[in-house]
Every structure is written in C-alpha cells, then in structure tokens.
Short mmCIF file of C-alpha atoms in Angstrom, two decimals:
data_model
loop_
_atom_site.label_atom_id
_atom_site.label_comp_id
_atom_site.label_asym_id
_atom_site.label_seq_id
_atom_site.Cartn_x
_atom_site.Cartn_y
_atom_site.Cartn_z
CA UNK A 1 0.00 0.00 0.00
CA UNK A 2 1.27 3.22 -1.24
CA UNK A 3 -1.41 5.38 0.17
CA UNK A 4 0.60 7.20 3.15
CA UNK A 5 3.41 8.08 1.21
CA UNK A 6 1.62 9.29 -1.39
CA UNK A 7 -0.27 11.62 1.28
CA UNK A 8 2.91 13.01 2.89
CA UNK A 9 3.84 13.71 -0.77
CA UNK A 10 0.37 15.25 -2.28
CA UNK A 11 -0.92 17.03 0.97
CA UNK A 12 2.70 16.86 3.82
CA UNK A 13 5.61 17.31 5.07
CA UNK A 14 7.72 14.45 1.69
CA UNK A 15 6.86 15.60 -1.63
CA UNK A 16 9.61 13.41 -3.01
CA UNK A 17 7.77 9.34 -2.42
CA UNK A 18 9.46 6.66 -3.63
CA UNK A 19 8.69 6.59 -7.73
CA UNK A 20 7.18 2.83 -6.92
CA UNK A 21 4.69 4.95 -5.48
CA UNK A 22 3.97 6.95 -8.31
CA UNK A 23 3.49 4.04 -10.98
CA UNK A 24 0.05 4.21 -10.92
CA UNK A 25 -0.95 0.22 -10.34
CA UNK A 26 -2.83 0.83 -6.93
CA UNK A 27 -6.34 1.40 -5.47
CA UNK A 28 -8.49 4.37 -7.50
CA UNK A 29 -7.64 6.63 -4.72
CA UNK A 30 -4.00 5.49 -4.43
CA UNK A 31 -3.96 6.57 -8.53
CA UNK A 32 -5.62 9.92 -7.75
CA UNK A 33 -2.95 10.88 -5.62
CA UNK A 34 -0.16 9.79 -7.59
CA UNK A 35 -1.69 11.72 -10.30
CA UNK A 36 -1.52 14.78 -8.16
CA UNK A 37 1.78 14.36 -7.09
CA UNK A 38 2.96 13.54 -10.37
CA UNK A 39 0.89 17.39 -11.98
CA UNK A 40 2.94 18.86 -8.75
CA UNK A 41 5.77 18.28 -10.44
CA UNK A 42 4.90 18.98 -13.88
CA UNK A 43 4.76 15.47 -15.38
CA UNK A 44 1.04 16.11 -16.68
CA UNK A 45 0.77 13.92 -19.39
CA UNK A 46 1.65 10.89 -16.74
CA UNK A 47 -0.87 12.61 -14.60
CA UNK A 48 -3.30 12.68 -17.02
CA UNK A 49 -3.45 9.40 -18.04
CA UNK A 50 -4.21 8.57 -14.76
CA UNK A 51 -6.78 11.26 -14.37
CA UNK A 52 -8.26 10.51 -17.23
CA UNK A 53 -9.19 7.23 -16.76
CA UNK A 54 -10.62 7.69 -13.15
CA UNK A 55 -13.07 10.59 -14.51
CA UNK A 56 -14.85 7.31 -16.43
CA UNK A 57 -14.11 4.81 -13.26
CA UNK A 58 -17.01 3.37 -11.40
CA UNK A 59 -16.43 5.77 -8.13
CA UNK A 60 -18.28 8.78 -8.51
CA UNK A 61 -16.39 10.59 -5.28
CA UNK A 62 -12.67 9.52 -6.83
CA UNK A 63 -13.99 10.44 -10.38
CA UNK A 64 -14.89 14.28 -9.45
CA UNK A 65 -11.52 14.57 -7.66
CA UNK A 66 -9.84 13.48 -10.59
CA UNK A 67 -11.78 15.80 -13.03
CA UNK A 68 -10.94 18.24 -10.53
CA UNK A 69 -7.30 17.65 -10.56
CA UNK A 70 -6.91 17.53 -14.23
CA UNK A 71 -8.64 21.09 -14.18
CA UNK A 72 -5.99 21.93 -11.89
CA UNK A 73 -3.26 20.93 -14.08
CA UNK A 74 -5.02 22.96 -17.15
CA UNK A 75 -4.99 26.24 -15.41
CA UNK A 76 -1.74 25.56 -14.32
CA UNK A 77 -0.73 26.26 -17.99
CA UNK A 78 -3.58 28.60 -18.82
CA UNK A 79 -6.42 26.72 -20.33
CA UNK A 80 -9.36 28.41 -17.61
CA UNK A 81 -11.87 27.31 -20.64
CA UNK A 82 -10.91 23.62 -20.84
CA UNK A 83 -10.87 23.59 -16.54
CA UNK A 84 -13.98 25.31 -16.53
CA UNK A 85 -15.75 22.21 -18.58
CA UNK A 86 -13.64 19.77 -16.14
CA UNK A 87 -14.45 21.65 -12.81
CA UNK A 88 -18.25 21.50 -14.00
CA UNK A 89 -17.99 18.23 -14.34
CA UNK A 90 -16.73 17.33 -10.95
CA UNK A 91 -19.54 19.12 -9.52
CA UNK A 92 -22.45 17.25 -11.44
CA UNK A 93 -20.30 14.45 -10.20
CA UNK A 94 -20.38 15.38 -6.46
CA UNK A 95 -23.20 17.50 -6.12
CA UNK A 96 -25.54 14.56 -4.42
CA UNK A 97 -22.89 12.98 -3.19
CA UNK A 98 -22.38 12.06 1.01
CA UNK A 99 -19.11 10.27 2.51
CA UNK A 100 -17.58 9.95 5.62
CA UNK A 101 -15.08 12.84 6.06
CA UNK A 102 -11.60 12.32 5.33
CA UNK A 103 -8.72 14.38 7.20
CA UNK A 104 -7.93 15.42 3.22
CA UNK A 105 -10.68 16.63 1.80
CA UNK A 106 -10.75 13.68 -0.50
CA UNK A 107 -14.51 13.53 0.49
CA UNK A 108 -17.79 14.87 -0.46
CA UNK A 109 -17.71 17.91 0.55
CA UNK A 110 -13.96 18.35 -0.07
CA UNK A 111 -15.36 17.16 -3.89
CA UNK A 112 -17.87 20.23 -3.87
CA UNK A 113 -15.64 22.52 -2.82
CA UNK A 114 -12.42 21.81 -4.84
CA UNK A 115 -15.03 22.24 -7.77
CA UNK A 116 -16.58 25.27 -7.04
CA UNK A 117 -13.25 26.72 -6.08
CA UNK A 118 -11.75 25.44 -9.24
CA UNK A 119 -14.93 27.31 -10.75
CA UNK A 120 -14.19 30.93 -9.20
CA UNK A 121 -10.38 30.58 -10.35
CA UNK A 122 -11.82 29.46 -14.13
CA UNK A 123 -14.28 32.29 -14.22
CA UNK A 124 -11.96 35.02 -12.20
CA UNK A 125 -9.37 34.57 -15.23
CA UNK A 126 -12.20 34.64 -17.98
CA UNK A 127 -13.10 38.21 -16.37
CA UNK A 128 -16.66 37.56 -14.39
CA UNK A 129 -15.48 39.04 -10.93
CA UNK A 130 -18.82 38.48 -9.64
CA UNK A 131 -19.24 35.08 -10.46
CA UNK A 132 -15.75 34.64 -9.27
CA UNK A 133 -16.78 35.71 -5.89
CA UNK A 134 -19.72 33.67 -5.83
CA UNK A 135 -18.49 30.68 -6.38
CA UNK A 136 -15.80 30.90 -3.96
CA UNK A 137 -18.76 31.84 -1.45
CA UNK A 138 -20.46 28.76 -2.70
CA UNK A 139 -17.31 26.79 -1.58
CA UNK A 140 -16.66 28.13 1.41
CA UNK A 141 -20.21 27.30 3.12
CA UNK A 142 -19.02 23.40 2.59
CA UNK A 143 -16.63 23.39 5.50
CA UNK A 144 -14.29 20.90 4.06
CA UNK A 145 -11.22 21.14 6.20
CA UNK A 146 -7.71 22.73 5.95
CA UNK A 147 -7.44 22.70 2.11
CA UNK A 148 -10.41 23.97 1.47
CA UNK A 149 -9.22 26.53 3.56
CA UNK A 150 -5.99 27.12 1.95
CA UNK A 151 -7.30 26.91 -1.54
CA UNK A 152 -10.08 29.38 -0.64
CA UNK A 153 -7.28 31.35 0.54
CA UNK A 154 -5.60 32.00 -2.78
CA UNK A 155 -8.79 32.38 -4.80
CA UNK A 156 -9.73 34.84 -2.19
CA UNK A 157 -6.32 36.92 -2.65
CA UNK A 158 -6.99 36.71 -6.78
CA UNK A 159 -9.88 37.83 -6.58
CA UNK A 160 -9.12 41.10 -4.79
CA UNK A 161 -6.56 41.37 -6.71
CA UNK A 162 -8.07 41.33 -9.66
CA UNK A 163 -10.50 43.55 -8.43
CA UNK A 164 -7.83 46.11 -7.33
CA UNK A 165 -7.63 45.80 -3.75
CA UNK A 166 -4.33 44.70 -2.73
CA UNK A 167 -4.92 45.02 1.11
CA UNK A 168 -8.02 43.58 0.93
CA UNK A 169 -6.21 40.04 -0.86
CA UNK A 170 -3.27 40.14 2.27
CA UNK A 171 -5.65 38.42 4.68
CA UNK A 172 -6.81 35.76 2.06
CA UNK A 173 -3.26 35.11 1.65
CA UNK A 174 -2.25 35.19 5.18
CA UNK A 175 -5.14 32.91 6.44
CA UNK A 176 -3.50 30.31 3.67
CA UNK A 177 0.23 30.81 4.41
CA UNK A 178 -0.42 29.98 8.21
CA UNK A 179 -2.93 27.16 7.62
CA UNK A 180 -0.45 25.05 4.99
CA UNK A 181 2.24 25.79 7.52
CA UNK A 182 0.49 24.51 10.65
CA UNK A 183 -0.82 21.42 8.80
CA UNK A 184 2.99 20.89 7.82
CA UNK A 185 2.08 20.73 3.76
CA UNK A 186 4.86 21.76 2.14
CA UNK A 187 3.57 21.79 -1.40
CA UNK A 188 0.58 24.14 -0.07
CA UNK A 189 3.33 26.45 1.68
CA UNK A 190 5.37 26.91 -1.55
CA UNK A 191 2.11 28.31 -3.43
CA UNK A 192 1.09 30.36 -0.19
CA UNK A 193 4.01 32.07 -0.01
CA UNK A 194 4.35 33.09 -3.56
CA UNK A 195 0.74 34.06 -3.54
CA UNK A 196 0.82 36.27 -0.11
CA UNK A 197 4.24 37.68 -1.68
CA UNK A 198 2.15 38.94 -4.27
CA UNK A 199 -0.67 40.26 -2.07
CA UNK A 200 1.75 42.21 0.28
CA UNK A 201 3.70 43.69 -2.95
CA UNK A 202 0.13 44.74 -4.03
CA UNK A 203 -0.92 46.38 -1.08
CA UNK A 204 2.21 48.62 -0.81
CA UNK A 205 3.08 47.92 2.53
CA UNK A 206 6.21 49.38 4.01
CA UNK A 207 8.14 46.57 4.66
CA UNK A 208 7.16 44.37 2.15
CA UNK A 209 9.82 44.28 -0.21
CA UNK A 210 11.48 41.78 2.47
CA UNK A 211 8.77 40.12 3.57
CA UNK A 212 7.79 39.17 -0.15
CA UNK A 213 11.73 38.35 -1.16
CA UNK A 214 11.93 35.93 1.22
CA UNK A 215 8.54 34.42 1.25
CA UNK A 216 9.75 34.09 -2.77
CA UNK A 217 13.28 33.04 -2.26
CA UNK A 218 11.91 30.48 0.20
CA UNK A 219 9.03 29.50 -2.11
CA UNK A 220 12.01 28.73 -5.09
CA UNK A 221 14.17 27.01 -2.59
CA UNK A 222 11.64 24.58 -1.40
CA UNK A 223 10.54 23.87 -4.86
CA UNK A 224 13.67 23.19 -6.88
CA UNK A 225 14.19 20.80 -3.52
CA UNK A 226 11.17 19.05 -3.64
CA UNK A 227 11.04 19.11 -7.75
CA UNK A 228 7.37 20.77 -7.41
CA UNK A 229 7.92 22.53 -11.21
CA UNK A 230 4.53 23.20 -11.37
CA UNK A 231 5.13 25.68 -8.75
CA UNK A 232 8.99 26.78 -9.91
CA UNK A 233 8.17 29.06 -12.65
CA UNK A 234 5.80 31.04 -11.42
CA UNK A 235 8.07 31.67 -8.23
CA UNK A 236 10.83 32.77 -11.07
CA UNK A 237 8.78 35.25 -12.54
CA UNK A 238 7.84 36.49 -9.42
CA UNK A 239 11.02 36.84 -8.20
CA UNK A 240 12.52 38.77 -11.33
CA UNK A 241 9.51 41.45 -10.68
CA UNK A 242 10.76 41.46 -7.05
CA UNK A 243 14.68 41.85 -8.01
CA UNK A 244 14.81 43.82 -11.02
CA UNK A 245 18.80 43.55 -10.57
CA UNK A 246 18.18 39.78 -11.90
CA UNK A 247 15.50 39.82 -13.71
CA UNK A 248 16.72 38.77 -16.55
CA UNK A 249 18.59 35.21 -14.23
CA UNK A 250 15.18 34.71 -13.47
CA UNK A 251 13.35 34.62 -16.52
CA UNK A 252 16.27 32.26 -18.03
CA UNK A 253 15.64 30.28 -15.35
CA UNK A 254 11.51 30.35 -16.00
CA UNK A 255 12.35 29.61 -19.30
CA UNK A 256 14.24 26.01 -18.32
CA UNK A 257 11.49 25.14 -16.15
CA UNK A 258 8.93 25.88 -18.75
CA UNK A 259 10.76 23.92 -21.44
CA UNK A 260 10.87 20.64 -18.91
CA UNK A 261 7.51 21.07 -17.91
CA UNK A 262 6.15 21.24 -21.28
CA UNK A 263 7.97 18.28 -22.27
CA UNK A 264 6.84 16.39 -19.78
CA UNK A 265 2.99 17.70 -20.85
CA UNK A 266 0.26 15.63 -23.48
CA UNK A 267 -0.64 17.61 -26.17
CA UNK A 268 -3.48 18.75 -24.90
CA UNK A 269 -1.68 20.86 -22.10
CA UNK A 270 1.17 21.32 -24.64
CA UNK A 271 -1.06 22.88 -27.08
CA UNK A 272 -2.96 25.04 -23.76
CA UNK A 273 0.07 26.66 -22.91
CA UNK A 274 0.73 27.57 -26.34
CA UNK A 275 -2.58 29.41 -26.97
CA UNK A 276 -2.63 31.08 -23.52
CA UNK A 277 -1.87 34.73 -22.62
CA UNK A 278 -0.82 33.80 -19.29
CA UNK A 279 2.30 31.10 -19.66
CA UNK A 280 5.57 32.89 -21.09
CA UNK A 281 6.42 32.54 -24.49
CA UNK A 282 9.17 30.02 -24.88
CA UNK A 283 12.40 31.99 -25.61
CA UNK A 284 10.17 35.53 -24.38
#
C-alpha cells in the first residue's frame, strides 16, 4: 500500500515518495494521488493518463476529484476554458454525493468545494469578478477542512486582486500561508508564499519588499528541492519582478522550467500553454 506516502507527498511534510509509489498500479484513490503528485511536479501527461481514466471509473467521489485535478493541471498552464468544462464536471459528479469525512478533503464535501473553487479561479481569469466571488462563497459554506481553507485562501487573494484591492487580498493570503504551515504541507506552503508575496507587494506595505523576497526566495528554494515545477516558474517570474537587478537570471531560469515542464505535458496541455496569454512565451 502506497497510500501514506503518497499523502505526505500530495498534501505533507515528503513531496519526493518513492517513484514505486507513483506508478500508478494501486487502489483508484491510491492513482488519484499519484496523479496529483505527479501534476505537482509537472509530469502532466503521466498525470493525465491517470486522471483521465478515473473521470470514467465506477467511483463517482474519486472520479470528481480526478476531473478536478486535471482542471488543476489545465490552469496551471492557462487553459481556464478547458478547466472550466472539467471543474463543471466534478460538480455534477459530487453535487448529491455524502461520505464519511476524510482528514484530506478527498470527500464529499472536499469534492464540492475543490469544484466550485476550481470554478471561481476558471471564471476570475475569464473576467466575471462576480461570479468569481460567488463561487468561492459557494465553496466556502461546505466546510471541508484545511485545504479547502488554503485553496479558498488563494482564490480569495486573486480575486481582490483582480478587483484592485491589494490590502483587501493580504488576509486571504495570510489565512492560507499559516494554515499550509500549521498542517505541515509543504507543497501548499510553496504556493502560499508566492501568492501572499504577491498580495503584500500589491498592497504597498512598508516593509514588504522583504517580507515578499523571502517568502519568494523560500518558495524557489523549497521547490527546486522538492522538484514541485509546477510551482517553480511562477516563483521565477515572481522573483525577477521582485529583483529587477536579476531579472533577466530569473526569466532564463523560467524559461528552463517551462521547457521541462512542457515536455513532460500531453498535447493537450502542450497545445494550452501555447494558446494562452498567461504562460511565457518560450524563448520571451
């Protein structure tokens, strides 16, 4: 049984398991989470394969956690469109669903909620603010544990920050920071701190220029550690906006990371992060 390990890795402290663990032969929910583990660090067209083929499994509760993954893993590399149909899906999939609770959120209401705040991310970067906030509303009244909490965190920050209000997205960000910390998930932290980086530089506070470099230069050390790509690149580019002296190091090194994730994508996410405004240009 794989299943602890691959916890520690998707949701703790080890997002390195042993690659026996991430060979996909196990129990449905065993797959799931080597599928996220596997999108963490940018291997997406092994994680899709695996998503893929849980979506049409006989579990309903594993097979709305996978289409939520996989829409995930598209808006990872821009496609808000394509994760928009997936994240529907997992809520048609969940909406009636009940479960025991799992310490996870790989549960029903865990299901509801990673869908509806896959849905406020999908329609925040398609422009509909309102729907945006909404949604993440919508996810928030299914109290489904800490990573509901953290993920409601960083829609919470976007969507004040899309909306302009940079001091209103620092207590999103905060609430998501401490929460991945005190549950010791280190894959959480990573985006966290790049995210609440972001949110402080936004709302011009005094002293944020080191608060935000190091939540960053943490962020990129913990990733390039743990091999969460998925996560690297947008550290990078944050980081060359926060030190303009190395920008252009920075964007080299967003460039790599790009290259290897893309490599490592199907053609499907290949051909999403060519058509999206949001992924850097290869080369650019």
């Amino acid at each position: 049984m794989h299943e602890p390990a691959l916890r520690a890795a998707a949701f703790g402290s080890d997002p390195l398991p042993d690659p026996a663990a991430l060979r996909g032969d196990g129990s449905p929910r065993e797959r799931l989470l080597a599928a996220v583990v596997l999108g963490a660090q940018g291997r997406y067209a092994a994680a899709a394969a695996l998503l893929d083929a849980l979506r049409g499994g006989g579990e309903p509760l594993v097979a709305s956690l996978a289409a939520s993954a996989l829409a995930s893993h598209r808006r990872q590399l821009g496609g808000h469109r394509r994760a928009r149909s997936l994240d529907g899906e997992a809520f048609a999939k969940a909406a009636a669903l009940e479960s025991y609770p799992d310490p996870d959120g790989l549960d029903a209401a865990g299901a509801r909620a990673d869908a509806l705040l896959g849905l406020a991310a999908d329609n925040l970067a398609l422009g509909r603010l309102a729907a945006a906030r909404r949604l993440a509303g919508r996810a928030a009244e299914q109290d489904a544990g800490w990573r509901a909490r953290v993920r409601g965190g960083w829609v919470g920050a976007e969507i004040e920050l899309s909306a302009g209000q940079g001091a209103a997205a620092v207590p999103h960000a905060e609430r998501a920071f401490e929460t991945a910390r005190e549950r010791g998930a280190r894959r959480h932290a990573v985006k966290s701190g790049i995210v609440l980086a972001v949110a402080l530089r936004a709302a011009g506070r005094p002293d944020h220029r080191e608060i935000s470099d190091d939540l960053v230069g943490n962020a990129m050390a913990t990733a390039e550690e743990c091999e969460l790509l998925s996560l690297l690149w947008p550290a990078t580019l944050v980081a060359a906006d926060l030190r303009p002296g190395h920008a252009e190091e920075y964007r080299f090194r967003t460039t790599e990371v790009l290259h290897a994730v893309l490599r490592s994508a199907d053609p499907c996410g290949r051909r999403i992060a060519g058509e999206s405004p949001w992924v850097p240009a290869p080369g650019g």
